[in-house]
CSV table of C-alpha atoms in Angstrom, one decimal:
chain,number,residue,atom,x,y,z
F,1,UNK,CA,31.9,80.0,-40.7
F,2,UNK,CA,32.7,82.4,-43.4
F,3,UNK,CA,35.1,85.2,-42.4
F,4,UNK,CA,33.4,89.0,-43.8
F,5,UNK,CA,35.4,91.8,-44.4
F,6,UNK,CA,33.3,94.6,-43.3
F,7,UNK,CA,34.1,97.3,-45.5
F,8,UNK,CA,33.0,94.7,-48.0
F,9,UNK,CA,29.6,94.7,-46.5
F,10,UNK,CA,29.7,98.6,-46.2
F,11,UNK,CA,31.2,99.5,-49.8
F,12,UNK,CA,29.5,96.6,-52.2
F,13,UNK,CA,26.4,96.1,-49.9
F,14,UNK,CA,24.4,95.2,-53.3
F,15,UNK,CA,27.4,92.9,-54.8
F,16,UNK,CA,27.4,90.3,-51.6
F,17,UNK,CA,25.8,87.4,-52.0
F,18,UNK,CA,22.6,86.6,-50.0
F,19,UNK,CA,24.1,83.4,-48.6
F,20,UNK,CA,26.8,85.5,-46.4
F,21,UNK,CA,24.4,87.5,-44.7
F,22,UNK,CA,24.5,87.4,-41.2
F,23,UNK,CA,21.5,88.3,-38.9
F,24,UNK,CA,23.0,89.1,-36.1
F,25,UNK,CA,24.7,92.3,-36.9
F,26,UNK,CA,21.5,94.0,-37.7
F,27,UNK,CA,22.3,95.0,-41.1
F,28,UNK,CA,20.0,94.0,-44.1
F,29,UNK,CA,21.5,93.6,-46.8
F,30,UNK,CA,20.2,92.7,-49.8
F,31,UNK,CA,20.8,92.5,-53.6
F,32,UNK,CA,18.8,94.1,-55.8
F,33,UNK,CA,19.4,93.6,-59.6
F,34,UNK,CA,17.4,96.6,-60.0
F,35,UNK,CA,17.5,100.8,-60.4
F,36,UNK,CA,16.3,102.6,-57.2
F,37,UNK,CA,14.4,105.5,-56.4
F,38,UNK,CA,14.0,107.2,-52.9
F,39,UNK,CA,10.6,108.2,-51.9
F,40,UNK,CA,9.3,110.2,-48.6
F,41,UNK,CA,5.7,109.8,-48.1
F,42,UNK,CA,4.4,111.8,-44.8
F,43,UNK,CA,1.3,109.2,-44.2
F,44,UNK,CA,-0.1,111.1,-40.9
F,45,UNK,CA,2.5,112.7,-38.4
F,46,UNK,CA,5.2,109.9,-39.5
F,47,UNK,CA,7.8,110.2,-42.5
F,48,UNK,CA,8.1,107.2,-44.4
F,49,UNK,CA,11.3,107.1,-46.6
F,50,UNK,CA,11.4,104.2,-48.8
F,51,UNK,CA,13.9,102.9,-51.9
F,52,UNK,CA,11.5,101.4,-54.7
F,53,UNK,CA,12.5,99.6,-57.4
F,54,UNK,CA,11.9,101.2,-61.0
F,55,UNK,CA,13.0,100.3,-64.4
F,56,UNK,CA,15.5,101.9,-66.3
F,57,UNK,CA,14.2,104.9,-67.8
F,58,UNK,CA,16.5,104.9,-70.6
F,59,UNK,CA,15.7,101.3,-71.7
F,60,UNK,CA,14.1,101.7,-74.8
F,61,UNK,CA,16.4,104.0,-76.4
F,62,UNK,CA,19.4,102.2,-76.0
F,63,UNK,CA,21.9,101.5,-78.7
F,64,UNK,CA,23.3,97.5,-77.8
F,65,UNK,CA,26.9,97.4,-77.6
F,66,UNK,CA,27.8,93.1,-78.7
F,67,UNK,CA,31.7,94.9,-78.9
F,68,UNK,CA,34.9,94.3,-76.6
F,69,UNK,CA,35.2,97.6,-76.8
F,70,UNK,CA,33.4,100.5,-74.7
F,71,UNK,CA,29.8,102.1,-75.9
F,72,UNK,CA,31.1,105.4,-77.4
F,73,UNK,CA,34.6,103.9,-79.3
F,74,UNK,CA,32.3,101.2,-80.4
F,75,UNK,CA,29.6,104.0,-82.5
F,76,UNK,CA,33.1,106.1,-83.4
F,77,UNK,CA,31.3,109.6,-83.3
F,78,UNK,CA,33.3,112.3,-83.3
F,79,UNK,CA,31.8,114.2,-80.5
F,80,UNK,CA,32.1,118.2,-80.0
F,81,UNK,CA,30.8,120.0,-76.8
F,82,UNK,CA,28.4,121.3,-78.7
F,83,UNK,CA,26.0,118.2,-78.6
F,84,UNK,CA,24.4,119.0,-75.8
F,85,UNK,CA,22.1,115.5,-76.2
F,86,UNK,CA,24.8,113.2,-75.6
F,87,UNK,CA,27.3,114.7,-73.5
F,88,UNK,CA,24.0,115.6,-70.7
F,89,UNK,CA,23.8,111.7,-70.7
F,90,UNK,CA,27.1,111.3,-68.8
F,91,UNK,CA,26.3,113.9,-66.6
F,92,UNK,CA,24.1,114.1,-62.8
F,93,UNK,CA,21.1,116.5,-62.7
F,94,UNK,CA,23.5,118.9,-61.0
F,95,UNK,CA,25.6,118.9,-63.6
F,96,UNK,CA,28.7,117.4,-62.6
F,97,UNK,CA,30.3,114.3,-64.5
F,98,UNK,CA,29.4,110.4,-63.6
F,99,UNK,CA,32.4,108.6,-62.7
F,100,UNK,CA,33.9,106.1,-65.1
F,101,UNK,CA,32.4,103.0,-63.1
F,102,UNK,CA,28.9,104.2,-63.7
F,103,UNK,CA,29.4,105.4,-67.3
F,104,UNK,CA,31.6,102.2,-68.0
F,105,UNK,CA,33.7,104.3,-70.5
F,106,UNK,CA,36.9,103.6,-71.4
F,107,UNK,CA,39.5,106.0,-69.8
F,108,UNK,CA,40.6,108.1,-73.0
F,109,UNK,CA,37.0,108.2,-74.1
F,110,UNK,CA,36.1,109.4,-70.3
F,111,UNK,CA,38.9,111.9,-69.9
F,112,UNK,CA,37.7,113.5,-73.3
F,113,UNK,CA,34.0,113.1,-72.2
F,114,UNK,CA,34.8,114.9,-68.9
F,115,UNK,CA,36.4,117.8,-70.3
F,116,UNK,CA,33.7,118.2,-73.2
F,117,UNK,CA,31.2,118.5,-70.5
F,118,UNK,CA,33.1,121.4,-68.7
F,119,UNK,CA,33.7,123.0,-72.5
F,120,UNK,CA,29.9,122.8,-72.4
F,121,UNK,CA,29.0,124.5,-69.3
F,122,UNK,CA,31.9,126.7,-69.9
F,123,UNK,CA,30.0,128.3,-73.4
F,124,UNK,CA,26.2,127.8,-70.8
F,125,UNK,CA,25.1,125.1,-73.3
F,126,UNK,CA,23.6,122.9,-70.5
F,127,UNK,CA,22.7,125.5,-67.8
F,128,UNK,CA,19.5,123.7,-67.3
F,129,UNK,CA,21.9,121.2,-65.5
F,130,UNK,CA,23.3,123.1,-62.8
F,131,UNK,CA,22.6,123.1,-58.7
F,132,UNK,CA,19.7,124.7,-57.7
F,133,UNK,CA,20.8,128.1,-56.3
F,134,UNK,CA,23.3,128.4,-59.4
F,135,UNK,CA,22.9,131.6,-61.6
F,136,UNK,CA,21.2,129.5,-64.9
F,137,UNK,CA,21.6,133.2,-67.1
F,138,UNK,CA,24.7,133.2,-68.5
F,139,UNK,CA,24.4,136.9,-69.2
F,140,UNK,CA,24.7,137.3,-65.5
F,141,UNK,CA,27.7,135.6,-64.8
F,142,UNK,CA,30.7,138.1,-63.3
F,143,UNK,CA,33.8,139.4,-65.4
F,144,UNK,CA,34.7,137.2,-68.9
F,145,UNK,CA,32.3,134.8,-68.0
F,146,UNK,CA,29.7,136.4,-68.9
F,147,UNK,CA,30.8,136.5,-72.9
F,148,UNK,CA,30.0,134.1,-75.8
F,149,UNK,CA,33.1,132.0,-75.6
F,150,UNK,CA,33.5,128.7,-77.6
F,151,UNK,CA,35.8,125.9,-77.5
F,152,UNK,CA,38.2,123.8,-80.0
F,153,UNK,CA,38.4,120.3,-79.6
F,154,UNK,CA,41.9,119.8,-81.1
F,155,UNK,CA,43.3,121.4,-77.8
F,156,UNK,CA,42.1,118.0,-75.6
F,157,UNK,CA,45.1,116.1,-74.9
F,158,UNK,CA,45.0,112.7,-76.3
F,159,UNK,CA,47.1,110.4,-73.6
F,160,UNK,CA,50.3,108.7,-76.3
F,161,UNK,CA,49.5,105.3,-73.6
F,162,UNK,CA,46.5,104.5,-74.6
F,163,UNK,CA,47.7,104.3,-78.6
F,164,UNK,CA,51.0,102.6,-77.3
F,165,UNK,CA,49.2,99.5,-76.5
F,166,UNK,CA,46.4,99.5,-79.5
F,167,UNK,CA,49.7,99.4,-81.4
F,168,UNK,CA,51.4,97.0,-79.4
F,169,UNK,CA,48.1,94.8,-79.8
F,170,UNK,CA,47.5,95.5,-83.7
F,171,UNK,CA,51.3,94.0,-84.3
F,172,UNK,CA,51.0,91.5,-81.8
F,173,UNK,CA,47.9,90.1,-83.3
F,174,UNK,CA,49.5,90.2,-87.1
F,175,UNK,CA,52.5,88.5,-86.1
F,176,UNK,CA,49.7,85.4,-84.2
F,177,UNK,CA,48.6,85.4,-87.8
F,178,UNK,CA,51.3,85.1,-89.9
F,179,UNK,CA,52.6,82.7,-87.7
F,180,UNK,CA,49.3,80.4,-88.2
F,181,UNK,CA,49.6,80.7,-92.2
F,182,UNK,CA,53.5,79.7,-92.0
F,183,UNK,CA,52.3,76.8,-89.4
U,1,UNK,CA,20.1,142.9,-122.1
U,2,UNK,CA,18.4,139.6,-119.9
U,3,UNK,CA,16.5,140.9,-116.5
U,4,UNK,CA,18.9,139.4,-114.1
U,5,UNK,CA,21.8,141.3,-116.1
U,6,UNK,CA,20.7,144.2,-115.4
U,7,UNK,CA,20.3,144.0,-112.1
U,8,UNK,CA,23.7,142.7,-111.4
U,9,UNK,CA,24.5,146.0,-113.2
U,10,UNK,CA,22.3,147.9,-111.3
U,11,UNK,CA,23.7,146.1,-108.1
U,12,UNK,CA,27.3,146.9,-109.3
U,13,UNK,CA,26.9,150.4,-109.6
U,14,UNK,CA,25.1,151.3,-106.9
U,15,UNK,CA,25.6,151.3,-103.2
U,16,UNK,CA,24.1,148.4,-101.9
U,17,UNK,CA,23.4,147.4,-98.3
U,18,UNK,CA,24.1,144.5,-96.2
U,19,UNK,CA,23.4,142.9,-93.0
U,20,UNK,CA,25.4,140.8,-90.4
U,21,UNK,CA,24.2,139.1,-87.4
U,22,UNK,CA,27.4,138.8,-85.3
U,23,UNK,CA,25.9,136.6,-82.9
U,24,UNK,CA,28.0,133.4,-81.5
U,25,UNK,CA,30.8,134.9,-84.6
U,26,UNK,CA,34.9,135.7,-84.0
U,27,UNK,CA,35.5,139.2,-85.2
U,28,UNK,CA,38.3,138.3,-85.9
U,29,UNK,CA,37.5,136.0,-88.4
U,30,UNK,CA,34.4,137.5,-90.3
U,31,UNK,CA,37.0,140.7,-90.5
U,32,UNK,CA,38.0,139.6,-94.4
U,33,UNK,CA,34.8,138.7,-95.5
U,34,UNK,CA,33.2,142.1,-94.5
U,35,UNK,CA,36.2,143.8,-96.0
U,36,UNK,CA,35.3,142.3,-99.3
U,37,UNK,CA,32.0,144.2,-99.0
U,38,UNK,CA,33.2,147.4,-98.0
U,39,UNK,CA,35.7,147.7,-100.6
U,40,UNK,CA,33.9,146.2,-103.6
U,41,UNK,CA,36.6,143.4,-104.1
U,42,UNK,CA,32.9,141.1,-104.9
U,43,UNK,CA,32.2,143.4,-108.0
U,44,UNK,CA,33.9,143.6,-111.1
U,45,UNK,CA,34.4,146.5,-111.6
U,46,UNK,CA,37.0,147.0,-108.5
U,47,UNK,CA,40.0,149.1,-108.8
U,48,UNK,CA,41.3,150.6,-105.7
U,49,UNK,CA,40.9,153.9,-107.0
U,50,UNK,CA,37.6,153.2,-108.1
U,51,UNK,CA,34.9,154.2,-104.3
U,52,UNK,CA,32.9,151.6,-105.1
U,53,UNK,CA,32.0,149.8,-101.9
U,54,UNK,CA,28.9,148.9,-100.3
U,55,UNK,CA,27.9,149.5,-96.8
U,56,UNK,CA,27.4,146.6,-94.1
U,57,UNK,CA,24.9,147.2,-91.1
U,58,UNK,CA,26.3,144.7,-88.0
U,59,UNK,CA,24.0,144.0,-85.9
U,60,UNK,CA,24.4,142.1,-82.2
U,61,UNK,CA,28.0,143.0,-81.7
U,62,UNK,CA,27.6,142.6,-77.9
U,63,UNK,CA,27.0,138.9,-78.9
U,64,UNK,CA,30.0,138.1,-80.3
U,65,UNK,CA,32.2,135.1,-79.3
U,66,UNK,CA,35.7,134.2,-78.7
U,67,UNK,CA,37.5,130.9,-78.7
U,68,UNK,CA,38.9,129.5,-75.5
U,69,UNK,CA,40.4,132.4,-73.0
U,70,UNK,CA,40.6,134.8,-75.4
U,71,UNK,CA,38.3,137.1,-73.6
U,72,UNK,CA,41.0,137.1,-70.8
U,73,UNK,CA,43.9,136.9,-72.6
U,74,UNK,CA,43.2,139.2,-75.9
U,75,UNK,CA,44.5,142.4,-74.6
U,76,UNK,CA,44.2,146.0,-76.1
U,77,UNK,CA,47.1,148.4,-76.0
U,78,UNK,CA,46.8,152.5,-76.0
U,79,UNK,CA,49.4,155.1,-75.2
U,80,UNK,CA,48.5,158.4,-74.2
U,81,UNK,CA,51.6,160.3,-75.4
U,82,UNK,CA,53.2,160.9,-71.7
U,83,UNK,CA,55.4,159.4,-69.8
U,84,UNK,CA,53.8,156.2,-68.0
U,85,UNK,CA,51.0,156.4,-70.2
U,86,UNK,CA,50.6,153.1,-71.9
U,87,UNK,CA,47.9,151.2,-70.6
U,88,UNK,CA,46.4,147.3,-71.6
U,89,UNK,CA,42.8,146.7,-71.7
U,90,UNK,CA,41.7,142.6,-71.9
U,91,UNK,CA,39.1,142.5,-74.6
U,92,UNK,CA,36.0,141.5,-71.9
U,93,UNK,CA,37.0,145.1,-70.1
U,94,UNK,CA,36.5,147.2,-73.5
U,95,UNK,CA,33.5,144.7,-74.2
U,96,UNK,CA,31.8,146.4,-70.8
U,97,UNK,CA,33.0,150.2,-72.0
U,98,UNK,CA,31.8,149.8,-75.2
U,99,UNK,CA,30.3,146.6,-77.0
U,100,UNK,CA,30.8,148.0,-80.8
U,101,UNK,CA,34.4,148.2,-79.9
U,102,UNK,CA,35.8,145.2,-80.5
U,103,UNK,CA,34.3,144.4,-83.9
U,104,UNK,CA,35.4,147.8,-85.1
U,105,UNK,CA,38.9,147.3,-84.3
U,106,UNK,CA,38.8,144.3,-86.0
U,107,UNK,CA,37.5,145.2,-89.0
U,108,UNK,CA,40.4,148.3,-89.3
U,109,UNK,CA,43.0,146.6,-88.2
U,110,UNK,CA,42.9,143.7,-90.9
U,111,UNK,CA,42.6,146.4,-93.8
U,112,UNK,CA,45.7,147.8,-95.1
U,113,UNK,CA,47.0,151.1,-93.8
U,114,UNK,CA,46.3,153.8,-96.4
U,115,UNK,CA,44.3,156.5,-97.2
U,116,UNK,CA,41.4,155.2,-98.0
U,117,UNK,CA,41.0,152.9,-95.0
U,118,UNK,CA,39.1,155.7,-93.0
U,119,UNK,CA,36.5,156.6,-95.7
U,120,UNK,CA,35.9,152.4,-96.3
U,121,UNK,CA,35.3,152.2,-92.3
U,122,UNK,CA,32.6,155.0,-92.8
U,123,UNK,CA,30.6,152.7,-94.7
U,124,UNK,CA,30.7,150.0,-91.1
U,125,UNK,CA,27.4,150.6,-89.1
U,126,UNK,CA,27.7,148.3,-86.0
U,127,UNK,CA,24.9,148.1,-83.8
U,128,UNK,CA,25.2,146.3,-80.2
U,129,UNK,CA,22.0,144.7,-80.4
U,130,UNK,CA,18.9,144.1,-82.6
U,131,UNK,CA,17.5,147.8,-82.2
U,132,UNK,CA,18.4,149.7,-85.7
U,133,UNK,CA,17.3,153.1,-86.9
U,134,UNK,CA,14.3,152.6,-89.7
U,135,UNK,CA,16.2,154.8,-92.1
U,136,UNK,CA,19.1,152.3,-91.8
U,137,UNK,CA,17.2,149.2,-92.3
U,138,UNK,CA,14.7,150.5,-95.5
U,139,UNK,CA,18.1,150.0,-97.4
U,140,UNK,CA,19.3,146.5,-96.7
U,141,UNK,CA,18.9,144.2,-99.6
U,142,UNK,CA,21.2,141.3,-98.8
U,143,UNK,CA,22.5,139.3,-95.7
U,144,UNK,CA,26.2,138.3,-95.4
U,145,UNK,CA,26.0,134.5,-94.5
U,146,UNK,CA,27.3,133.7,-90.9
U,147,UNK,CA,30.7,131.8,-90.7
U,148,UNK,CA,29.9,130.0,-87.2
U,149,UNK,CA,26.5,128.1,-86.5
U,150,UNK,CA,24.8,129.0,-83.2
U,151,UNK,CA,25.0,126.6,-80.7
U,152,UNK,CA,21.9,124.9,-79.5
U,153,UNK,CA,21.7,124.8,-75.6
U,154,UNK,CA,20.0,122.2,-73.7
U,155,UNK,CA,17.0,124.4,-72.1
U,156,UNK,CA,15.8,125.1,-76.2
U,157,UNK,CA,15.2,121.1,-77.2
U,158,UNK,CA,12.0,119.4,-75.5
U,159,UNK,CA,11.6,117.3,-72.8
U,160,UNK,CA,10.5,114.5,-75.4
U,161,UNK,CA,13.3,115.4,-77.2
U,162,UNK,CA,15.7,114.7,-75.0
U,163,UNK,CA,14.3,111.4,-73.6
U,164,UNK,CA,13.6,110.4,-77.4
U,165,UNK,CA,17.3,111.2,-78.5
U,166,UNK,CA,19.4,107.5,-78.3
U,167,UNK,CA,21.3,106.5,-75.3
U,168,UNK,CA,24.4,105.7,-75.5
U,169,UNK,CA,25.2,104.6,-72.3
U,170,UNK,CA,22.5,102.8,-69.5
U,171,UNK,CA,22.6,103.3,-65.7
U,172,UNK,CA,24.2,100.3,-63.7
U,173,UNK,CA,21.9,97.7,-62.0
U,174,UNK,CA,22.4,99.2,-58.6
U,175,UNK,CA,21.8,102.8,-59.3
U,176,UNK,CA,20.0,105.2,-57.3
U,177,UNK,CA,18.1,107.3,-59.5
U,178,UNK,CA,18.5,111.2,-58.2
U,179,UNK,CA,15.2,113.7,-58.4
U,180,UNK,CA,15.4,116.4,-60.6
């Protein structure tokens, strides 16, 4: 018999393969290749809550990415936080920021992304995404807050790593090269 | 003489008016370019010793914007003349006292210190929002262009808008999809 770890079951529920599943603990576990979307249906006096599966709503807008490289460094846009329409596609109906392994971002393009998105709320450019009981008029905010403010994008750090190894990688591939022609 | 030169005449000699929106602007940096129209340095005929300025109705003040933390950190100085007088006002505080404030201030302060600066500010008319005096508006004839576009927020585009814009990025096969 095959040995399960069970935070594997617990954590990656959807990634396990069907062939592991074990009846006897009770747990159904299944894997969907699919986006889900949680209903409650009150049929009677009982509450039905049910996970159906739906397509992706943002299918047919979708720019293809056939690059190594992530979605955004792959259309090189130079994004400020005032475009609203793409930075409120990282972001949850609440407002906060998708984590990098549901955005699948690269890390320098999802720090920038991240603090782009707080710029925004920052200047109330996306209050419509915000927590329901939030205050959505910015006029009513307390103190500074309250006041136009706006943001320059030169003051995001850029992380001197990340260019280390592009370099690193750009020689490395011309010395491959020249080797080749030599050879 | 042509037809449009003698209206730039007639717009050299006399005292024209202009408007400013100062929404979503830095005081700070529209200060120069309303300068040039209170002083006359856009006519020809500018000497400092010649008055021939124009007058520049600013409207929206209490809309005005400023970069970053500046609203915190921007502070205000004032002595009274005693001892333990001196006090420092962050620029949000004197925004609450007094909205026009601000813009004035910054406006005076980038204009050289002589005797004419006090007789060129007379010519400033800053209004805090949209509501101006009919007598003051019958005169304008021109509109100072804005240095700073207005940023659109999310709540002014359409729902078809936004679900028409293209994705960059798709939600992961085994997403749960969150109610609005």
């Amino acid at each position: 018999m095959f040995k399960i770890p069970l935070s594997g079951i617990l954590l990656g529920a959807s990634k396990v393969p069907t062939k592991l599943f074990v009846p006897s603990i009770g747990l159904h576990v299944s894997a969907p290749m699919k986006l889900k979307e949680i209903h409650a249906n009150k049929v009677g006096g009982k509450l039905i809550i049910e996970g159906a599966f739906v397509p992706s709503p943002r299918k047919d807008h979708l720019i293809p990415n056939n690059s190594e490289c992530c979605s955004l460094c792959n259309l090189g846009l130079n994004v400020k936080h005032t475009d609203v329409l793409i930075l409120s596609q990282f972001v949850r109906p609440d407002g906060c920021m998708m984590p990098q392994r549901i955005t699948g971002l690269c890390k320098t393009q999802q720090k920038r992304m991240s603090k782009l998105v707080s710029m925004a709320h920052k200047a109330g450019l996306m209050c419509s995404l915000a927590p329901a009981n939030s205050k959505k008029d910015t006029t009513k905010r307390k103190l500074w807050k309250k006041y136009n403010t706006y943001f320059d994008e030169s003051t995001i750090k850029v992380y001197e790593s990340h260019f280390k190894k592009i370099k690193e990688n750009v020689i490395l591939d011309y010395v491959k090269s020249r080797n080749q022609e030599i050879n | 003489m042509s037809q449009l030169g003698r209206v730039k005449q007639w717009n050299t000699f006399a005292r024209c008016w202009h408007l400013f929106d100062a929404a979503w602007q830095n005081p700070l940096e529209c200060a120069p370019s309303i300068e040039k129209y209170l002083k006359g340095l856009n006519k020809p005929i500018y000497h400092p010793l010649v008055d021939c300025g124009d007058h520049v109705v600013v409207i929206n003040s209490k809309q005005i914007a400023f970069p970053g933390e500046e609203w915190r950190r921007r502070v205000y100085f004032h002595h009274t003349g005693y001892s333990g007088g001196a006090t420092w006002t962050p620029a949000w505080e004197l925004h609450d006292r007094d909205p026009t404030m601000i813009f004035r201030k910054a406006v005076y302060h980038h204009m050289k210190g002589n005797l004419f600066r006090r007789v060129v500010m007379e010519r400033l008319h800053i209004y805090s929002d949209s509501n101006v005096p009919e007598e003051v508006i019958e005169n304008i004839t021109n509109q100072i262009p804005p240095l700073r576009s207005i940023p659109k927020t999310l709540g002014s585009y359409s729902k078809e808008e936004i679900e028409k814009y293209p994705k960059i990025i798709d939600y992961p096969e085994d997403f749960i999809l969150s109610k609005n």
